[in-house]
Short mmCIF file of C-alpha atoms and ligand atoms in Angstrom, two decimals:
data_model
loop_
_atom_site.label_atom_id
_atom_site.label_comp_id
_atom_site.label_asym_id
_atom_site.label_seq_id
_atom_site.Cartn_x
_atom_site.Cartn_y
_atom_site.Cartn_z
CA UNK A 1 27.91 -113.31 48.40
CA UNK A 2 31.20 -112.31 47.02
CA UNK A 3 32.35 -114.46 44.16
CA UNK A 4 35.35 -112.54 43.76
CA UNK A 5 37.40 -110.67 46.03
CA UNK A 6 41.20 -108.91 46.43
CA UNK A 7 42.55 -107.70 49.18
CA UNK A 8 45.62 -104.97 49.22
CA UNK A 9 46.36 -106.22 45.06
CA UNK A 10 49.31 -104.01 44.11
CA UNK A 11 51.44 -103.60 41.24
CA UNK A 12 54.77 -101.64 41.55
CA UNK A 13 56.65 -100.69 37.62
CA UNK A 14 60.49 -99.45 38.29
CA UNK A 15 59.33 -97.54 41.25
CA UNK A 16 56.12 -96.25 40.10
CA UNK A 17 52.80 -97.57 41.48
CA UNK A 18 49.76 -98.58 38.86
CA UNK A 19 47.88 -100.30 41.77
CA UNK A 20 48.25 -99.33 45.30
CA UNK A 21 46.49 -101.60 47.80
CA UNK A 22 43.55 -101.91 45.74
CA UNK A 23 40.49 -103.82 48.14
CA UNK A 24 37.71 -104.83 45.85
CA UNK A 25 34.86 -107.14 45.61
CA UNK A 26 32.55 -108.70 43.19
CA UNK A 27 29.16 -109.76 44.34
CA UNK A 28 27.79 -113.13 42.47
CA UNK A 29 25.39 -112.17 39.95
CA UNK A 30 25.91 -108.55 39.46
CA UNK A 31 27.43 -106.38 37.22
CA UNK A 32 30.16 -103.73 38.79
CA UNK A 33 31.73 -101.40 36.50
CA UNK A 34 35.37 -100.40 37.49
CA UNK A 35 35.56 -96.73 35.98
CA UNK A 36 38.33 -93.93 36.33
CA UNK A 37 40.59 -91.54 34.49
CA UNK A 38 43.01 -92.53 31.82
CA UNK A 39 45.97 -94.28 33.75
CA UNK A 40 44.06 -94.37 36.77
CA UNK A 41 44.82 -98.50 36.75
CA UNK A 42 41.63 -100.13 35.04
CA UNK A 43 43.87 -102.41 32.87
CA UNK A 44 46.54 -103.75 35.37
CA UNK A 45 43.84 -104.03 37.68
CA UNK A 46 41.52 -106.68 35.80
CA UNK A 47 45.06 -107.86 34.14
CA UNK A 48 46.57 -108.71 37.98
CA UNK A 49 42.72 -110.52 38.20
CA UNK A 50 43.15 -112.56 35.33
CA UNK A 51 46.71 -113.72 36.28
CA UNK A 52 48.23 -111.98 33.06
CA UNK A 53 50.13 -109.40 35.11
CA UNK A 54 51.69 -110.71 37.81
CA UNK A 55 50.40 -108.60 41.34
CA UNK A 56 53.28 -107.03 43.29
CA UNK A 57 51.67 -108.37 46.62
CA UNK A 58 48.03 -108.94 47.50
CA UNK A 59 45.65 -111.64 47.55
CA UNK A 60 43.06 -112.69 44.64
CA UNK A 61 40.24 -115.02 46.30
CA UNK A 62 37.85 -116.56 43.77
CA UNK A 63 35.03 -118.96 44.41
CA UNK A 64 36.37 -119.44 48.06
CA UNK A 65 40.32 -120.73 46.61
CA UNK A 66 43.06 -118.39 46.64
CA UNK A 67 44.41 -117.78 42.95
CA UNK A 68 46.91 -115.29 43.56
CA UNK A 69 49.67 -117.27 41.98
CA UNK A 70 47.83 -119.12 39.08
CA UNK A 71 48.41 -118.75 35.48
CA UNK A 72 46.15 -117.03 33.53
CA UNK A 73 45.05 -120.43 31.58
CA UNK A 74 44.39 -122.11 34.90
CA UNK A 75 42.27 -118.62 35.81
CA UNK A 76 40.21 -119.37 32.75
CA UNK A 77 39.72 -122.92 32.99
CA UNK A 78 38.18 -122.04 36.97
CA UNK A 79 35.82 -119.65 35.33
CA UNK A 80 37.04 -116.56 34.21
CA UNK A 81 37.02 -115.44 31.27
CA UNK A 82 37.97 -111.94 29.54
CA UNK A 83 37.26 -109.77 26.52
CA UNK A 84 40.60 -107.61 25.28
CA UNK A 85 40.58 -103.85 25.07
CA UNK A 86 41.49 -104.89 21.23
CA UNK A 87 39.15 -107.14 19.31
CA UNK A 88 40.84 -110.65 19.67
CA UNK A 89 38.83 -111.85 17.12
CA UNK A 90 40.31 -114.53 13.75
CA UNK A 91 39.13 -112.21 10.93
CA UNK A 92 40.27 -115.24 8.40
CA UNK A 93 37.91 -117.73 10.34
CA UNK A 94 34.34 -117.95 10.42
CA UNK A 95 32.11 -116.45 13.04
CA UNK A 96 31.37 -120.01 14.41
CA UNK A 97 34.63 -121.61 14.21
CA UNK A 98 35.61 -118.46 15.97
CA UNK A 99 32.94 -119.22 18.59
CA UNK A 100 34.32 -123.03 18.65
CA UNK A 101 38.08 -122.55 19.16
CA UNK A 102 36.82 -120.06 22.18
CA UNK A 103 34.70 -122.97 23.73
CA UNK A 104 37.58 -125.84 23.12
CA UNK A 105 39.81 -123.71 26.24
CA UNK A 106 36.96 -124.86 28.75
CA UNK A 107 34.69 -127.76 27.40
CA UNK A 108 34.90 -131.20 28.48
CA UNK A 109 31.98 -132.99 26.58
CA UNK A 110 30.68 -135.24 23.71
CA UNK A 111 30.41 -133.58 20.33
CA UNK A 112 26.59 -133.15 20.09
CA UNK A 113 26.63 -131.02 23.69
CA UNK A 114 30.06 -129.07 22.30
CA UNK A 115 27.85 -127.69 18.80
CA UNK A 116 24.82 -126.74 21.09
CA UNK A 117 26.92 -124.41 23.16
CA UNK A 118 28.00 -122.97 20.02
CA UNK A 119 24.86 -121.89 18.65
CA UNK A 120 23.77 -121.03 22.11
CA UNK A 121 26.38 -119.03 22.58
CA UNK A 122 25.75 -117.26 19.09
CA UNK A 123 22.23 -116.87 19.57
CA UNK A 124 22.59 -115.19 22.54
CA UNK A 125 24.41 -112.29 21.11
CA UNK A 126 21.72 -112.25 18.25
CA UNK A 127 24.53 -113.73 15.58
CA UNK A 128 23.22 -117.11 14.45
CA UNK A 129 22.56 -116.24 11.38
CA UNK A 130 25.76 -114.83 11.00
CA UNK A 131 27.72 -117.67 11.71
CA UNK A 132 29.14 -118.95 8.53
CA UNK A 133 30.13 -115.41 7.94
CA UNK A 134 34.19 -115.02 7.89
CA UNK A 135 34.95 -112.79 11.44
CA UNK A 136 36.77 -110.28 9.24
CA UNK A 137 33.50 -109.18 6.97
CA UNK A 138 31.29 -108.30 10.32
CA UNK A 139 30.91 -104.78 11.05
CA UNK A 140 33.31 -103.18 14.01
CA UNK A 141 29.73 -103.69 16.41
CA UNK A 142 29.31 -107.42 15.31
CA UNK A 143 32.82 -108.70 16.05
CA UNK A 144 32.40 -107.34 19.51
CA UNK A 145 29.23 -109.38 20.01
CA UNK A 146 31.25 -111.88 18.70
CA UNK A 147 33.82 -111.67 21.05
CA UNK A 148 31.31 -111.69 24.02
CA UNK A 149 30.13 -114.65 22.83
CA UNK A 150 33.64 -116.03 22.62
CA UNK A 151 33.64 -115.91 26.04
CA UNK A 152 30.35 -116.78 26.98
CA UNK A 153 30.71 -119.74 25.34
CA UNK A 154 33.21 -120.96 28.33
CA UNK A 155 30.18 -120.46 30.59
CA UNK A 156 32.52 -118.47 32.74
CA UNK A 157 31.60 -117.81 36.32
CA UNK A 158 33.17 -114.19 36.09
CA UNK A 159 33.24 -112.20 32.81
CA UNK A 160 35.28 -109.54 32.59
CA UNK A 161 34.03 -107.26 30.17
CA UNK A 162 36.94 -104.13 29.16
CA UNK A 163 35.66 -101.41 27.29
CA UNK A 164 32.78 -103.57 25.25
CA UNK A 165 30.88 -100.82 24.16
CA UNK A 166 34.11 -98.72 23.10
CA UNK A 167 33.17 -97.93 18.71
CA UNK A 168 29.82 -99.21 19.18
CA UNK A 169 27.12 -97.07 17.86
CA UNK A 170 24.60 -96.00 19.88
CA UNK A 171 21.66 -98.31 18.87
CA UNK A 172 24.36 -101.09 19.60
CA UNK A 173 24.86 -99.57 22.94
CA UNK A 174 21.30 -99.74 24.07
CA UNK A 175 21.61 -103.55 22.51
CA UNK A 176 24.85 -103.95 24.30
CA UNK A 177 23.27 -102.97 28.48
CA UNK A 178 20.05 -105.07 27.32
CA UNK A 179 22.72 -107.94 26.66
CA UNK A 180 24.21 -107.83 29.61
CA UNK A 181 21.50 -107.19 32.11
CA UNK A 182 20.34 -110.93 30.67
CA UNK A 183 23.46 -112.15 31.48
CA UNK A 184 23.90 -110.94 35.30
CA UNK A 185 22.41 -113.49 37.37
CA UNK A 186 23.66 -116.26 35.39
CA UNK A 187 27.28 -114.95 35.63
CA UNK A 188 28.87 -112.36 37.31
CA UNK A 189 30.20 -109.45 35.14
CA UNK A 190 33.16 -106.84 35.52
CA UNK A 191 32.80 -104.40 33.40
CA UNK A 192 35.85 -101.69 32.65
CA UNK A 193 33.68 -98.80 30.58
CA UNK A 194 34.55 -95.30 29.98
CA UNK A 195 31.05 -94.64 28.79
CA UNK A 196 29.00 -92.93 31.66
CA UNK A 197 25.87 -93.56 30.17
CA UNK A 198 26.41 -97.37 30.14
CA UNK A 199 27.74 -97.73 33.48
CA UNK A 200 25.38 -95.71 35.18
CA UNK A 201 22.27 -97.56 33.44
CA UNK A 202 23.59 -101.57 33.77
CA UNK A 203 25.97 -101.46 36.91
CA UNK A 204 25.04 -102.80 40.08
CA UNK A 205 27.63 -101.50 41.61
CA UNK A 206 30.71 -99.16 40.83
CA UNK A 207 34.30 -98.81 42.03
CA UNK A 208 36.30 -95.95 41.18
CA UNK A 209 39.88 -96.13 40.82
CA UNK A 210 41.89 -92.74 41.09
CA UNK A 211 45.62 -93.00 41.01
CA UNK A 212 46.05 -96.49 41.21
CA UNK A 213 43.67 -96.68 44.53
CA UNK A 214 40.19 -97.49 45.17
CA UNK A 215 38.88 -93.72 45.39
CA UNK A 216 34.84 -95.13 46.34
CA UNK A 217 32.44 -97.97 46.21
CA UNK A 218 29.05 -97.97 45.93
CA UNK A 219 25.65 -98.14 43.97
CA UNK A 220 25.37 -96.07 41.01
CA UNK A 221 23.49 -93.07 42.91
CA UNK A 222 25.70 -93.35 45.97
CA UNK A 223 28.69 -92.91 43.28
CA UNK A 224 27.43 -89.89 41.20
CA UNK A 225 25.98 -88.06 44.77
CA UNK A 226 29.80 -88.79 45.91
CA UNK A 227 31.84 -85.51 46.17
CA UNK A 228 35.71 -87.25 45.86
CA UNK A 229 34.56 -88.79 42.97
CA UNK A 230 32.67 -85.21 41.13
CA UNK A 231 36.13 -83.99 41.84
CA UNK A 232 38.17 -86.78 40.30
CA UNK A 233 36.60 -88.02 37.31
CA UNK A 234 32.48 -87.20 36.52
CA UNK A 235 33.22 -83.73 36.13
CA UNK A 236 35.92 -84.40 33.67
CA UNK A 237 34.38 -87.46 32.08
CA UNK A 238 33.18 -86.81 28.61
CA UNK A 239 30.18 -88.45 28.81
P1 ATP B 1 43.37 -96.47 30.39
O1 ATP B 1 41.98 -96.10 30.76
O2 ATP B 1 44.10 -95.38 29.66
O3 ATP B 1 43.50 -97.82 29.74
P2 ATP B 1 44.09 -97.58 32.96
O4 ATP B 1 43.23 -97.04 34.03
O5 ATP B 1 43.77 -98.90 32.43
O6 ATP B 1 44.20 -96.54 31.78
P3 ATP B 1 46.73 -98.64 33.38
O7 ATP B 1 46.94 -98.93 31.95
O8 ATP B 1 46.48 -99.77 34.29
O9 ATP B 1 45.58 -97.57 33.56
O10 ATP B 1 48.00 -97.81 33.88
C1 ATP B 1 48.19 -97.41 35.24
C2 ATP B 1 49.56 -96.75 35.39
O11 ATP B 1 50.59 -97.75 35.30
C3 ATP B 1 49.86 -95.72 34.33
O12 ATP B 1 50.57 -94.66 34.95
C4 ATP B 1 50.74 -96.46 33.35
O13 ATP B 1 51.61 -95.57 32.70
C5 ATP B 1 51.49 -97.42 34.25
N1 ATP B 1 51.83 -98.68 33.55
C6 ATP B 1 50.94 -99.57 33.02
N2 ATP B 1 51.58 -100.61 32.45
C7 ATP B 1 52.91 -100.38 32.62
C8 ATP B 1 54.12 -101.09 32.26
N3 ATP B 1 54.06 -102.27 31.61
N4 ATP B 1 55.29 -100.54 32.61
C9 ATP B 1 55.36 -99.37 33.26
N5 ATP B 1 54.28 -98.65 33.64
C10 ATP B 1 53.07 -99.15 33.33
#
């Protein structure tokens, strides 16, 4: 079942086309990456998704409603939720009142429900004990656990993930795919990543943007066995 879906999504800038009829689906419960080259049209792809670009034409379906022309706050409050490129972390607050100001957009709730989500969302990323900490003082790895849990915290139906793993070390990479494999199922993740290695270990499936267009779909093997996309991107990646 598709939880989310676009159909022809297109965004035209003076002239010059970032997305051109892009056709794209996620499936509930699985993680897709969305990879491709530098300016290939990652960003005002997932940005025309959360409603903070507006599309030139084309259709965003989410959870069976049409939300082509909603806001980006109404987008979250419905269930989906997004981590910025750059850490959108408070360094001056603490890690949990971080974590609380995140869960305030979405929760409707007594007090003693509102704290548990907190922690839970904290302990999921493996920060509780971190949580009177002050955002700023965590290493560049912990505030972007942080910020995943900043959005998990809104319990979000889709979570769209862009470039998590981007200044992680690698031991916080394998941490980071063992993370999110937990989460698919429970939510449905979208996960912009230039890292090869990442994408081709968590994703469920992977669509590959060239140019502004959809250049393939497909399971991880079907993408890496495809010759279009050898030619496009994996045999320039640096991965
Ligand atoms: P990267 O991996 O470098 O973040 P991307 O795949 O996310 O790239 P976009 O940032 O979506 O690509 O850019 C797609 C194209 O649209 C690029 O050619 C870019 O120059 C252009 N573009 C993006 N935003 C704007 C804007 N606000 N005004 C004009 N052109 C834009």
């Amino acid at each position: 079942m598709n939880i989310l879906e676009t159909t022809g999504l297109t965004k035209i800038y003076g002239g010059i086309s970032a997305n051109t009829d892009v056709d794209f689906t996620l499936t509930k419960g699985k993680i897709t990456a969305l990879i491709g080259p530098n300016g290939a049209g990652k960003s005002t792809f997932v940005g025309m998704v959360s409603g903070r670009i507006d599309a030139t034409r084309g259709k965003v379906m989410f959870d069976g409603q049409d939300i082509s022309h909603l806001p980006a706050h109404k987008r979250i409050q419905l269930g989906i939720a997004y981590t910025f490129q750059i850490t959108s972390v408070f360094e001056g607050l603490s890690v949990h009142e971080n974590v609380a100001l995140a869960a305030r957009r979405t929760f409707k709730g007594d007090h003693a429900v509102f704290a548990k989500c907190v922690t839970d969302a904290l302990t999921r990323v493996g920060l509780e004990d971190r949580a009177s900490q002050i955002a700023g003082d965590l290493s560049y790895g912990h505030q972007r656990l942080l910020e995943i849990a900043m959005g998990l915290v809104q319990n979000p139906k889709v979570f769209i993930l862009d470039e998590p793993t981007q200044g992680l070390a690698e031991a916080e990479i394998a941490n980071f795919i063992t993370l999110i494999q937990s989460l698919a199922g429970e939510t449905t993740i979208l996960l912009i990543e230039h890292n090869m290695k990442v994408v081709m270990e968590a994703a469920d499936y992977i669509t590959v943007l060239d140019q502004g267009s959809v250049l393939a779909s497909g399971t991880p093997t079907e993408i890496s066995n495809n010759k279009a996309v050898q030619a496009a991107y994996l045999g320039k990646s640096d991965a």
